[in-house]
Structures are given as C-alpha cells and as structure tokens.
PDB file of C-alpha atoms and ligand atoms in Angstrom:
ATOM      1  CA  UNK A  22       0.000   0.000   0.000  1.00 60.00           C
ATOM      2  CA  UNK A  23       1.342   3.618  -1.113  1.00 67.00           C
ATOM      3  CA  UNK A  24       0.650   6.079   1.662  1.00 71.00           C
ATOM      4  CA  UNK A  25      -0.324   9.830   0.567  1.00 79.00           C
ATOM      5  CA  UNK A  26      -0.090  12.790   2.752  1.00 75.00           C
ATOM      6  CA  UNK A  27      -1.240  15.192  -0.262  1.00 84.00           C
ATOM      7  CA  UNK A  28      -5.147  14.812  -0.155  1.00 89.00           C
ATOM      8  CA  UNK A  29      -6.621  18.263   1.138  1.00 93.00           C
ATOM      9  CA  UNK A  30      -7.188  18.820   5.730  1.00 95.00           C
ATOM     10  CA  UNK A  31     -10.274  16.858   6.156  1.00 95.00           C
ATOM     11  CA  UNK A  32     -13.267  19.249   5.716  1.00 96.00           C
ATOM     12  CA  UNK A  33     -14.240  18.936   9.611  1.00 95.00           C
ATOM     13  CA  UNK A  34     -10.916  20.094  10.518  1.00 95.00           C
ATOM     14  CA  UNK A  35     -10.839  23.074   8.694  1.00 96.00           C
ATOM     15  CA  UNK A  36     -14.368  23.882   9.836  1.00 96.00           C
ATOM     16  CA  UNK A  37     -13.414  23.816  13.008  1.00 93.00           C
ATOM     17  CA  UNK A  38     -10.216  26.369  12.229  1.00 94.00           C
ATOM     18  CA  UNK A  39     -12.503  28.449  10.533  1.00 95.00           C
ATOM     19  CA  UNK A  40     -15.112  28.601  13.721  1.00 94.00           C
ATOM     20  CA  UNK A  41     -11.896  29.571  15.942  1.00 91.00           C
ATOM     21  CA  UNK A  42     -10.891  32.599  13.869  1.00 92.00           C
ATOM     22  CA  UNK A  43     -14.652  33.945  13.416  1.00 95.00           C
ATOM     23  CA  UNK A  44     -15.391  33.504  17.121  1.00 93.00           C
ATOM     24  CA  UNK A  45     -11.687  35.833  17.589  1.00 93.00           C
ATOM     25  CA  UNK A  46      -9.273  33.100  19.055  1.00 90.00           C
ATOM     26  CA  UNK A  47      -6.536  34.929  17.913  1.00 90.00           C
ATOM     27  CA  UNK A  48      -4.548  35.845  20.910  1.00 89.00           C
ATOM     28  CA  UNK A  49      -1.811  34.327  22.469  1.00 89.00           C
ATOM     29  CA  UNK A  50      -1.492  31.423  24.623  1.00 89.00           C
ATOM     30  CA  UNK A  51      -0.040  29.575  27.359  1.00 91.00           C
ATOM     31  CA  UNK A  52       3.920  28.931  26.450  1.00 91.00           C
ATOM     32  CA  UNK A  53       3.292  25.213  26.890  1.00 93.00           C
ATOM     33  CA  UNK A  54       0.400  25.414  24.674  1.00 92.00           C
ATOM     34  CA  UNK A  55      -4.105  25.711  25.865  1.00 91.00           C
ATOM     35  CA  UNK A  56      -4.353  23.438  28.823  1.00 92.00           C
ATOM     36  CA  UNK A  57      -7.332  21.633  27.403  1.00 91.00           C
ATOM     37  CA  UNK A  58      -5.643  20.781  24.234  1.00 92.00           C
ATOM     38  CA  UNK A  59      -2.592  19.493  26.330  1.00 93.00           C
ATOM     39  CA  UNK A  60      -5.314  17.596  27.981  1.00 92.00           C
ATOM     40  CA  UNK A  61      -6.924  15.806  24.897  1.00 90.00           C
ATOM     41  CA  UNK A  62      -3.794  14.724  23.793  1.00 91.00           C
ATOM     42  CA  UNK A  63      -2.679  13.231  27.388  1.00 90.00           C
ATOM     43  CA  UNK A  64      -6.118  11.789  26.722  1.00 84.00           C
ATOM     44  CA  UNK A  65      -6.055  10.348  23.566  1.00 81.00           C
ATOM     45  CA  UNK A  66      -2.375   8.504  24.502  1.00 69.00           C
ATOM     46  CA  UNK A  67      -3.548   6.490  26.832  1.00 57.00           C
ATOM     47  CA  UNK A  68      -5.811   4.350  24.504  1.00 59.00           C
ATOM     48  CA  UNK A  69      -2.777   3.905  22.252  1.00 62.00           C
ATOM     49  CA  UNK A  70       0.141   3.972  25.396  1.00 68.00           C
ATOM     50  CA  UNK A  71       0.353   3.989  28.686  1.00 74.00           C
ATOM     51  CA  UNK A  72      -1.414   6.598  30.680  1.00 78.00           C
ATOM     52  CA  UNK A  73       0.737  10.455  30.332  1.00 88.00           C
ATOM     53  CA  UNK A  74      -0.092  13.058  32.729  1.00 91.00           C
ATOM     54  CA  UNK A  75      -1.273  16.452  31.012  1.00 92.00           C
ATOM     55  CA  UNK A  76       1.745  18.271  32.198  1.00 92.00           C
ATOM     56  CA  UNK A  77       4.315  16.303  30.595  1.00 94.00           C
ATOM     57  CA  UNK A  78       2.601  17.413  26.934  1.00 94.00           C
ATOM     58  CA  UNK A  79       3.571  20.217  25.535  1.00 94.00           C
ATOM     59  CA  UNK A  80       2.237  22.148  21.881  1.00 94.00           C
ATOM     60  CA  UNK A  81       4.473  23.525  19.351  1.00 95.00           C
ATOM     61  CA  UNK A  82       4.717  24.913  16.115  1.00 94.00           C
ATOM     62  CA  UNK A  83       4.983  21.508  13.872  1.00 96.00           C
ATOM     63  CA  UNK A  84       7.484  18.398  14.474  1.00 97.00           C
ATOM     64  CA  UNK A  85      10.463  19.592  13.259  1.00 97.00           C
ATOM     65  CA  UNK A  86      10.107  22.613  15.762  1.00 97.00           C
ATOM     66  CA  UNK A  87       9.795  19.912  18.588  1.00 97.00           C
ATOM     67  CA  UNK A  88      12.795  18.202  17.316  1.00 98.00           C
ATOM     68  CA  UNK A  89      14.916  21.432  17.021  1.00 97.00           C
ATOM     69  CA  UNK A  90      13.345  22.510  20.817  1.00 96.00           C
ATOM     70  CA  UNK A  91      14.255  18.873  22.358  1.00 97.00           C
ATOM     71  CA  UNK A  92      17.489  18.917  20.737  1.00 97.00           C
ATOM     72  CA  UNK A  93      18.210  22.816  22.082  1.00 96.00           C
ATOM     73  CA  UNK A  94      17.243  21.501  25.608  1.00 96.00           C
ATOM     74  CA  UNK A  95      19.307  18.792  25.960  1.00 96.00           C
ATOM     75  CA  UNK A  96      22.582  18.776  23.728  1.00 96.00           C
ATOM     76  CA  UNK A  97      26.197  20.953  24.084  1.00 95.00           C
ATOM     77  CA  UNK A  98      28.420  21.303  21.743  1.00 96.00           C
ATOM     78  CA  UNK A  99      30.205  18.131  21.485  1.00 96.00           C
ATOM     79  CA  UNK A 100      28.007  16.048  22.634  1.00 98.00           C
ATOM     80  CA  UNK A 101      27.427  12.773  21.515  1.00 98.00           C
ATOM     81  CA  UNK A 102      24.200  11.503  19.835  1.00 98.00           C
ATOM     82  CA  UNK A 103      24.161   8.427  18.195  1.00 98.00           C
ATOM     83  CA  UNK A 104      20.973   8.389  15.135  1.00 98.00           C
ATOM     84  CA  UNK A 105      19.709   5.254  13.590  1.00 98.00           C
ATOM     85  CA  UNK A 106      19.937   6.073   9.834  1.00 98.00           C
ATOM     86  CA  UNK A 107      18.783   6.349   7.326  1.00 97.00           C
ATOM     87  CA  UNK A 108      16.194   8.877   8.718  1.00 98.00           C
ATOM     88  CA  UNK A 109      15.025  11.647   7.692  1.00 98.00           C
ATOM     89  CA  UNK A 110      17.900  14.256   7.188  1.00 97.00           C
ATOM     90  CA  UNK A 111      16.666  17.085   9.574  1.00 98.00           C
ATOM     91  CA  UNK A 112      16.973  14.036  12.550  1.00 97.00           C
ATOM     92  CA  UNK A 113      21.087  14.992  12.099  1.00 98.00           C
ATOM     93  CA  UNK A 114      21.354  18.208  10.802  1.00 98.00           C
ATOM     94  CA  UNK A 115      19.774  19.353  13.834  1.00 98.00           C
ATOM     95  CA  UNK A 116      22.285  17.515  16.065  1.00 97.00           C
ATOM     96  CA  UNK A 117      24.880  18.634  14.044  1.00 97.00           C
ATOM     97  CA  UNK A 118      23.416  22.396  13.840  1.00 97.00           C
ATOM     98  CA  UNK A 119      23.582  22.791  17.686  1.00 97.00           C
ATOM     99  CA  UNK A 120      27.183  21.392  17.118  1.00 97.00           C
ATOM    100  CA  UNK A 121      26.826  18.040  18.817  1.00 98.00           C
ATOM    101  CA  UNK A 122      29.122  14.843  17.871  1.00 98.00           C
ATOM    102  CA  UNK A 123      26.512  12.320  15.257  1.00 98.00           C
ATOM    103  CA  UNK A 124      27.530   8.804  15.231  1.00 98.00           C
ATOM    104  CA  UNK A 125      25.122   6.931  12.911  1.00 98.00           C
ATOM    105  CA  UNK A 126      23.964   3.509  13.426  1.00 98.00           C
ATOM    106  CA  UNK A 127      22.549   2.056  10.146  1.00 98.00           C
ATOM    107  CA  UNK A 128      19.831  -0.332   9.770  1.00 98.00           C
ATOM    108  CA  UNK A 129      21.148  -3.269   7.685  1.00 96.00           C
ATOM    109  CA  UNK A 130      19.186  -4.509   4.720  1.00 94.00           C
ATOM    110  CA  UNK A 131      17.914  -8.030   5.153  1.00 93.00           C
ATOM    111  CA  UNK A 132      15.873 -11.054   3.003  1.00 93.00           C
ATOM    112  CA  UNK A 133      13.348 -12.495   5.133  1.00 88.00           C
ATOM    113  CA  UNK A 134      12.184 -16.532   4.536  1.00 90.00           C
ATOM    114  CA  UNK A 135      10.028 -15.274   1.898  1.00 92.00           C
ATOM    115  CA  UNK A 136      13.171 -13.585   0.342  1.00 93.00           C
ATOM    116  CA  UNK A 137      11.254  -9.892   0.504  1.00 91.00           C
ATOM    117  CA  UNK A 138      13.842  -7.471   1.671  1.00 92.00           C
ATOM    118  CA  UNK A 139      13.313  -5.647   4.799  1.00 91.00           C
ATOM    119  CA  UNK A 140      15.290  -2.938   7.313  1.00 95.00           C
ATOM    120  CA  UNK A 141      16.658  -4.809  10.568  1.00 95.00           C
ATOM    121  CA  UNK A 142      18.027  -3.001  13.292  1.00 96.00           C
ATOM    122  CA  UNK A 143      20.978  -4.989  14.824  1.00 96.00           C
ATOM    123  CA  UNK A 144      21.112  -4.518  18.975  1.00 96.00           C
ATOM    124  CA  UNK A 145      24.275  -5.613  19.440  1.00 96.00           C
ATOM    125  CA  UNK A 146      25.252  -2.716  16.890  1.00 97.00           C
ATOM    126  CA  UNK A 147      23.663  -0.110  18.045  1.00 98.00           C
ATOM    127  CA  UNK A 148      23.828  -0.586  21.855  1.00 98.00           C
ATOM    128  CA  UNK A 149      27.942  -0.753  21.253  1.00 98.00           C
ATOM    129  CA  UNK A 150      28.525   2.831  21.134  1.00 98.00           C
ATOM    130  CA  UNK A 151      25.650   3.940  23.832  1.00 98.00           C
ATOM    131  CA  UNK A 152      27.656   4.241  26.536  1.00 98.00           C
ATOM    132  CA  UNK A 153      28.071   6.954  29.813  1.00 98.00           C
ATOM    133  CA  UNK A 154      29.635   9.747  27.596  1.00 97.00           C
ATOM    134  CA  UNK A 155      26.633   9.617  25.031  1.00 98.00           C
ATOM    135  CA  UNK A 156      24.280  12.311  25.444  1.00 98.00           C
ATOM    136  CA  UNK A 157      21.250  11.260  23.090  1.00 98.00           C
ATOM    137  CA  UNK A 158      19.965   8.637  21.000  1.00 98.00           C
ATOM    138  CA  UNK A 159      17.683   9.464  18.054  1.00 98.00           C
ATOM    139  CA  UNK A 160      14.999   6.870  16.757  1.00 98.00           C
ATOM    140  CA  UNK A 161      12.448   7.432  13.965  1.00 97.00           C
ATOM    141  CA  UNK A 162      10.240   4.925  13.981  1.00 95.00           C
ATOM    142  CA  UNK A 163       8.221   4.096  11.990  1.00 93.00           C
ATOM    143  CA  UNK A 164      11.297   5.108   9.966  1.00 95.00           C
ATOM    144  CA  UNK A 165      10.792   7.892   7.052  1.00 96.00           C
ATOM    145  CA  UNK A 166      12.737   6.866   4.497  1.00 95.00           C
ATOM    146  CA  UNK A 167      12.501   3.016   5.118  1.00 94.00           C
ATOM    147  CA  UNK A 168       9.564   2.154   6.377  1.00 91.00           C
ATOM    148  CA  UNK A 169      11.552   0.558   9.163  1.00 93.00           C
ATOM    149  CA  UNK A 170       9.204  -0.170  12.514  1.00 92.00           C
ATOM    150  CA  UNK A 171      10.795  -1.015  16.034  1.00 92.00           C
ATOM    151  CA  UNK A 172      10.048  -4.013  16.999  1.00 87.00           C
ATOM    152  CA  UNK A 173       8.724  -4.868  20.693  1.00 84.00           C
ATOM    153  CA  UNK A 174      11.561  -7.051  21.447  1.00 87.00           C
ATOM    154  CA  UNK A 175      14.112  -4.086  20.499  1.00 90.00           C
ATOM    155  CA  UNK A 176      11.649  -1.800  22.698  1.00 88.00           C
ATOM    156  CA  UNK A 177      12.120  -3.705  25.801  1.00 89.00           C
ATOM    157  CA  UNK A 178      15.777  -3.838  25.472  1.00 94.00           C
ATOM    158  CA  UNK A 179      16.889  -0.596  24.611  1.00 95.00           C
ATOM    159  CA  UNK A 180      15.488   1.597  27.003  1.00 94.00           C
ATOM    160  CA  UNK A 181      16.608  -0.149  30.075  1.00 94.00           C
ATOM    161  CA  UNK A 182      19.848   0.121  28.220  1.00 96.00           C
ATOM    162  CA  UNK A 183      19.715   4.003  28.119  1.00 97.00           C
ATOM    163  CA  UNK A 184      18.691   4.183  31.278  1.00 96.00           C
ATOM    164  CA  UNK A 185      21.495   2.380  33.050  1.00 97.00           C
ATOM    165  CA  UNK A 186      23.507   4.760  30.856  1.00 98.00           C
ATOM    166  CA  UNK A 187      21.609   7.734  32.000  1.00 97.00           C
ATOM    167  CA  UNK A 188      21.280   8.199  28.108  1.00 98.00           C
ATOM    168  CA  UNK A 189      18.565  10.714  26.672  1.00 98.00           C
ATOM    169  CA  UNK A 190      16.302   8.699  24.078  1.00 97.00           C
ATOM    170  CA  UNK A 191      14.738  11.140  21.437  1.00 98.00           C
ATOM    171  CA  UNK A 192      11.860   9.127  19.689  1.00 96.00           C
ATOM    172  CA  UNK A 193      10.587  10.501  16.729  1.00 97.00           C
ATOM    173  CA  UNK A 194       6.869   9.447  16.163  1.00 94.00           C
ATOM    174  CA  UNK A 195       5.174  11.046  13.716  1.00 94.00           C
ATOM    175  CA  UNK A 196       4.212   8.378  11.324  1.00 93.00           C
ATOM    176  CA  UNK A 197       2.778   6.314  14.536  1.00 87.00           C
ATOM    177  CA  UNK A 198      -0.475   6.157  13.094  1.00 82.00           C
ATOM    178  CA  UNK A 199       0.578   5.626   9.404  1.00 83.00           C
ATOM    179  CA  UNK A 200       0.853   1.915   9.786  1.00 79.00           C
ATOM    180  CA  UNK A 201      -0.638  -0.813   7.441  1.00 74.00           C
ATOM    181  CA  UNK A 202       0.119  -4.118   9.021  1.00 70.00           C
ATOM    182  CA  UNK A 203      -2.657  -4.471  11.670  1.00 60.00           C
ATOM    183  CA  UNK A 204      -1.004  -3.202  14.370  1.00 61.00           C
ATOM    184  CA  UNK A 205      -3.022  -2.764  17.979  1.00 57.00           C
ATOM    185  CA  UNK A 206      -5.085   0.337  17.717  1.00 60.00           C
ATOM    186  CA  UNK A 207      -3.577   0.771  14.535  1.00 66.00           C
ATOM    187  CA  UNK A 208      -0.786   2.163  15.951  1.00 75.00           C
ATOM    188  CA  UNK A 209       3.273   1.772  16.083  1.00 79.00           C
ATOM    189  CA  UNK A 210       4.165   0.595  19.691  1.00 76.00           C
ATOM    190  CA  UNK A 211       6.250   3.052  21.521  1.00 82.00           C
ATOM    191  CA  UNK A 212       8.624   3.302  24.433  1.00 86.00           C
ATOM    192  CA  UNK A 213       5.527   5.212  25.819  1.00 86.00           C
ATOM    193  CA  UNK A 214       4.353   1.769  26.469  1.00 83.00           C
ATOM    194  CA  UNK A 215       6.639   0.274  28.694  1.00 85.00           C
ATOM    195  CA  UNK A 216       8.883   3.886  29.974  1.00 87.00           C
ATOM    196  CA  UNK A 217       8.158   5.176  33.756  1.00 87.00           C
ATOM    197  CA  UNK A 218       7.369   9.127  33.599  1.00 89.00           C
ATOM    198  CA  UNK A 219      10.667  10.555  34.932  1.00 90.00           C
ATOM    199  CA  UNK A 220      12.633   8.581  32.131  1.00 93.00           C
ATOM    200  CA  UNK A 221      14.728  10.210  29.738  1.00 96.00           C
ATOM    201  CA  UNK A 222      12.349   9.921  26.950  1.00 96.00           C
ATOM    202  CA  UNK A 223      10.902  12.935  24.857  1.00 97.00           C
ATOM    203  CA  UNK A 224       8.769  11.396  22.163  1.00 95.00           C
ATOM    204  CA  UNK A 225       7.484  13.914  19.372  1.00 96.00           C
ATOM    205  CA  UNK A 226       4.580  13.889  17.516  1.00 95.00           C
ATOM    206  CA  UNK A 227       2.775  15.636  14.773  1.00 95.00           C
ATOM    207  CA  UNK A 228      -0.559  16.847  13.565  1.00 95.00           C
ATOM    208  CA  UNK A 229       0.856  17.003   9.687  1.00 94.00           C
ATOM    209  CA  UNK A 230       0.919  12.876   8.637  1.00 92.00           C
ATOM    210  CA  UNK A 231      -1.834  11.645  10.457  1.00 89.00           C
ATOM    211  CA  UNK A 232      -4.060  14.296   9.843  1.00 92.00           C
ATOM    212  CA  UNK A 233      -3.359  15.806   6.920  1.00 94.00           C
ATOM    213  CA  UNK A 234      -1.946  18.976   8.236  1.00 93.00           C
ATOM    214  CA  UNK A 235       1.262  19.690   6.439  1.00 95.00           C
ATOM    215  CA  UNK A 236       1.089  23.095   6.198  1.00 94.00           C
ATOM    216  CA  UNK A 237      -0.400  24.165   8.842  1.00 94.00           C
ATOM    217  CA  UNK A 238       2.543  23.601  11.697  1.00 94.00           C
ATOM    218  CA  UNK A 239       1.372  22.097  14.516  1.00 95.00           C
ATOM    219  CA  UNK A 240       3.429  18.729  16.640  1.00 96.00           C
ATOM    220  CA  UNK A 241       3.381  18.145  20.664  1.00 95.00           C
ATOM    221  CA  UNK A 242       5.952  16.823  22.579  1.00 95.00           C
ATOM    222  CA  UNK A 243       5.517  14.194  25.574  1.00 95.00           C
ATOM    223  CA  UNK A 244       8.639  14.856  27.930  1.00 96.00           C
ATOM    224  CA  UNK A 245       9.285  14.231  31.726  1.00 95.00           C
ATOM    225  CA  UNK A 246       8.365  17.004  34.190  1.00 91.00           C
ATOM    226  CA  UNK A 247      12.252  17.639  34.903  1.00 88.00           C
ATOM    227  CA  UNK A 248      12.757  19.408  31.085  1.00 91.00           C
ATOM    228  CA  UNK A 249       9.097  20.954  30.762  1.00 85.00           C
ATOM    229  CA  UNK A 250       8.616  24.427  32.424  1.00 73.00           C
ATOM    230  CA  UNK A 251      12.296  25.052  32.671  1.00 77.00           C
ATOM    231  CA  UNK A 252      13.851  23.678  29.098  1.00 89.00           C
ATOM    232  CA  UNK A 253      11.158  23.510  26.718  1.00 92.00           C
ATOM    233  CA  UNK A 254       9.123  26.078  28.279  1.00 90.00           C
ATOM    234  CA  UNK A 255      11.898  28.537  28.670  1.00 92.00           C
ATOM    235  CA  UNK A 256      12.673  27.624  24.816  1.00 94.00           C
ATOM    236  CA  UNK A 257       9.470  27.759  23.447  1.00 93.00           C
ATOM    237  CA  UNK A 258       8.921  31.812  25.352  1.00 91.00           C
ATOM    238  CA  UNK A 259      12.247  32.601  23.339  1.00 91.00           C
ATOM    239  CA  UNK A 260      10.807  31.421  19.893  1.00 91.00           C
ATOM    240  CA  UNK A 261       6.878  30.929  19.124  1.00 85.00           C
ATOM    241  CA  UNK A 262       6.010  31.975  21.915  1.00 81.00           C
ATOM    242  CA  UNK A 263       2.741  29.568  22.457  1.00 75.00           C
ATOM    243  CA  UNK A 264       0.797  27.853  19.634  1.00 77.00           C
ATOM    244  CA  UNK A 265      -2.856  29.143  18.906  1.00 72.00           C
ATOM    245  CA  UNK A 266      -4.927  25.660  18.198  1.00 72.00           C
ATOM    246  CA  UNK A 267      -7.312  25.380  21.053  1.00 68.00           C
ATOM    247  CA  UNK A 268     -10.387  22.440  22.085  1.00 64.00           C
ATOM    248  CA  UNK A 269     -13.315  24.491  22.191  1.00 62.00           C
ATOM    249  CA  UNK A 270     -16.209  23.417  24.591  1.00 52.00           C
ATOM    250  CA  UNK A 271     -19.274  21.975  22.929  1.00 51.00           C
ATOM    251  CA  UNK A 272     -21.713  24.442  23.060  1.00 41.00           C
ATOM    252  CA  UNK A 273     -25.327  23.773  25.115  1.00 38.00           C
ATOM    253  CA  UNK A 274     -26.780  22.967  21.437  1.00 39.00           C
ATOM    254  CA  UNK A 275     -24.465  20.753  20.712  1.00 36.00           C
ATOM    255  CA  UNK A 276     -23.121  22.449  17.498  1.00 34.00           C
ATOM    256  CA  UNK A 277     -19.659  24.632  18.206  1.00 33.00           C
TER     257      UNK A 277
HETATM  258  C1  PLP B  23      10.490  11.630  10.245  1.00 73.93           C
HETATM  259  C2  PLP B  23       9.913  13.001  10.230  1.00 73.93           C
HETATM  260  N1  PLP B  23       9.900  13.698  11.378  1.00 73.93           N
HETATM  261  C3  PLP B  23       9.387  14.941  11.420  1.00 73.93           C
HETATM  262  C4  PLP B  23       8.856  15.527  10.289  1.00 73.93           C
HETATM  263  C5  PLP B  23       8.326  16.922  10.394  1.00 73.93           C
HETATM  264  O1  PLP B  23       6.968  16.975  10.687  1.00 73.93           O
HETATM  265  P1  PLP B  23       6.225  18.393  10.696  1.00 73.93           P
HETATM  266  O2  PLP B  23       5.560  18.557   9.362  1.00 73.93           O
HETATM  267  O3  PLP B  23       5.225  18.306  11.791  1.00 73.93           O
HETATM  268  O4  PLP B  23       7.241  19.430  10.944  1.00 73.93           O
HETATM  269  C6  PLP B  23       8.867  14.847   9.071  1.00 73.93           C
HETATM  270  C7  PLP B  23       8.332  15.462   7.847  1.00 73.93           C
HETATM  271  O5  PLP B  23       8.427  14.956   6.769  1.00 73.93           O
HETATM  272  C8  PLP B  23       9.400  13.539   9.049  1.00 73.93           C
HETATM  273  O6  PLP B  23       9.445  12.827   7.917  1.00 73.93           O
END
C-alpha cells in the first residue's frame, strides 16, 4: 500500500479552524500550549500507550520545531548523539546544527524466509557505542525513508539500556499512526508503552501525517516534568512563543 499525505485537511478540521478565527481566538497562549488541548492529547495517549499526565505534553509549532526545541534543551556542543539512519535528514542536521558529535547507526538490509527485503536493526550494533559519555539517541520509527518499525523485542531492550547509561532517548513518532500491518489500535508501539514518567524519553509527535496537516505547523511533545517548564518552556517563550490551536467546549446545542 502507497501512503499519501497530499489529499486536502479533512473538511471537519478546517471547519473547526474556521469557527476559531470567526469567534476571535486569535490571541496568544499559554507557552506550553491551551491546557485543554494538552489535555486531549494526554487523553487520547492512553488508549494507544500507557497513561501520560497532562503536564508532561507540551504544543508547538509543527514536528520539526519539537525536534529542534528537544534537541536545544538537551545537547552541548560536542556532545554525543548516536541516530539510527537512514532517517530523515533534519533528525542529524539538527544535532549537528547545535554542534553536537553524530555517530550513525545504520539499519542493515535483510531477506526475510520469503526472500522480501526488509530494514533490521541490529542490537548488538547499536547498543555498542551507547555508553556513559553519550548524550542522546535518536529513533524514527516508523522510519521515514525506510519504512523501518521497532520491533517490541528491540523496545524492551533498549530503554533499560539508556537508562542504566543515564542516556537521553529522542523518539521521533510522527508516522505512529501511518501503519498498514494491523497493528493494535492501529498504531506503532512506543517506548511510551513500557517507559516510567521521569525517564529520559521525549517522544514527538505531529498533527501534519496523520491528519493531513502539512502546512499548517502544529506537533506536541511528551517529555518528563524535569525538562518541561524550565527547558522547553523557557525555549518555546524565546521562539513561538505559544501555539494558537485550542479544544473548544461543545456548546449547550451541541453544534460549536
Ligand atoms: C520523520 C519526520 N519527522 C518529522 C517531520 C516533520 O513533521 P512536521 O511537518 O510536523 O514538521 C517529518 C516530515 O516529513 C518527518 O518525515
């Protein structure tokens, strides 16, 4: 199956942007992004991962912003990050932007019994260099170029890894819900799943795949409580400054 992310913003989506602007929500916002929208998407994880709180979620201005704001908050110069490649080339560039050390782990190309080739991540390879000096490790998965998912198996193993390591994971997610082969929920498992809430884990996600909202700029962020008010928040006051998108309440009608 060929995936598209070119068909126009569903029409009930754009309805609803259209509804904000004539009823004037036009103003600014809370840094970490409107509370209640913070809260539906705590909400709506929970039936795909493991229960987050609402203040671990925070709104920005599409997921390459929430890439470029995790990877402000938590890498120095020379730092370094080891990225499973290939991936899509913004995952390094912003590493090496901030001027951090990338050391890329590459998925190896294998024939399965049927003799289809698929991407295989080897553990032995990749958990080799993730050790005490490394800062970060960046995973894209489900993995845009390849197609490349995580399996559960490498899930379970590599964050207990990072964390005896005291090694930042960086998982980017936004093709989670772009998945074809009858996954649970229809969704790409996560190290949401199985990771406790003051891990180092900062998972990003997106509005622009799943919902057909490239141009419109709009990702969150799930992150522990240790990097939200003073990393990302401090971050996010210093560049957009708040993202507009709100939940409105359904009015008494029921329409609105
Ligand atoms: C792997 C990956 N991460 C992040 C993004 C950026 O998403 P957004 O449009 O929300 O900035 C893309 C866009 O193509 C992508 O392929």
């Amino acid at each position: 199956m060929v995936w598209r992310g070119d068909p126009p913003t569903p029409a009930f989506i754009c309805a609803a942007a259209q509804a904000a602007l004539n009823a004037g929500d036009t103003f600014y916002t809370p840094n970490l992004g409107e509370p209640a929208l913070r809260e539906a998407l705590a909400n709506a994880l929970p039936q795909l991962h493991r229960p987050v709180s609402p203040d671990r979620v925070v709104v920005t201005s599409s997921g390459v912003a929430a890439l470029m704001l995790t990877a402000q908050a938590l890498y120095n110069p020379e730092d370094r990050v080891v990225v499973v490649t290939p991936v899509w080339p913004n995952l390094v560039e912003i590493s090496r932007i901030l001027g951090a050390q990338v050391e890329e782990v590459a998925l190896e190309l294998q024939r399965d019994e049927q003799g289809i080739a698929r991407w295989h991540l080897c553990l032995e390879t990749l958990l080799h260099p993730l050790t005490t000096d490394c800062r970060a490790l960046v995973i894209n998965s489900p993995n845009n170029p390849s197609c490349w998912v995580m399996s559960a198996q490498q899930q379970a193993v590599i964050p207990v890894h990072c964390r005896r390591h005291g090694i930042w994971i960086v998982l980017d997610e936004v093709y989670s819900r772009i998945v074809f082969d009858g996954l649970p929920e229809g969704c790409a498992s996560s190290f949401l799943d199985i990771a406790a809430p003051d891990d180092r884990l900062v998972v990003i996600n997106s509005f622009s795949k799943s919902c057909l909202m490239t141009g419109w700029r709009l990702g969150w962020v799930v992150a522990p409580p240790a990097l939200m008010m003073y990393e990302l928040g401090k971050l996010i006051l210093n560049t957009t400054a708040a993202v507009r998108p709100r939940i409105r309440a359904k009015s008494r009608s029921g329409r609105g």
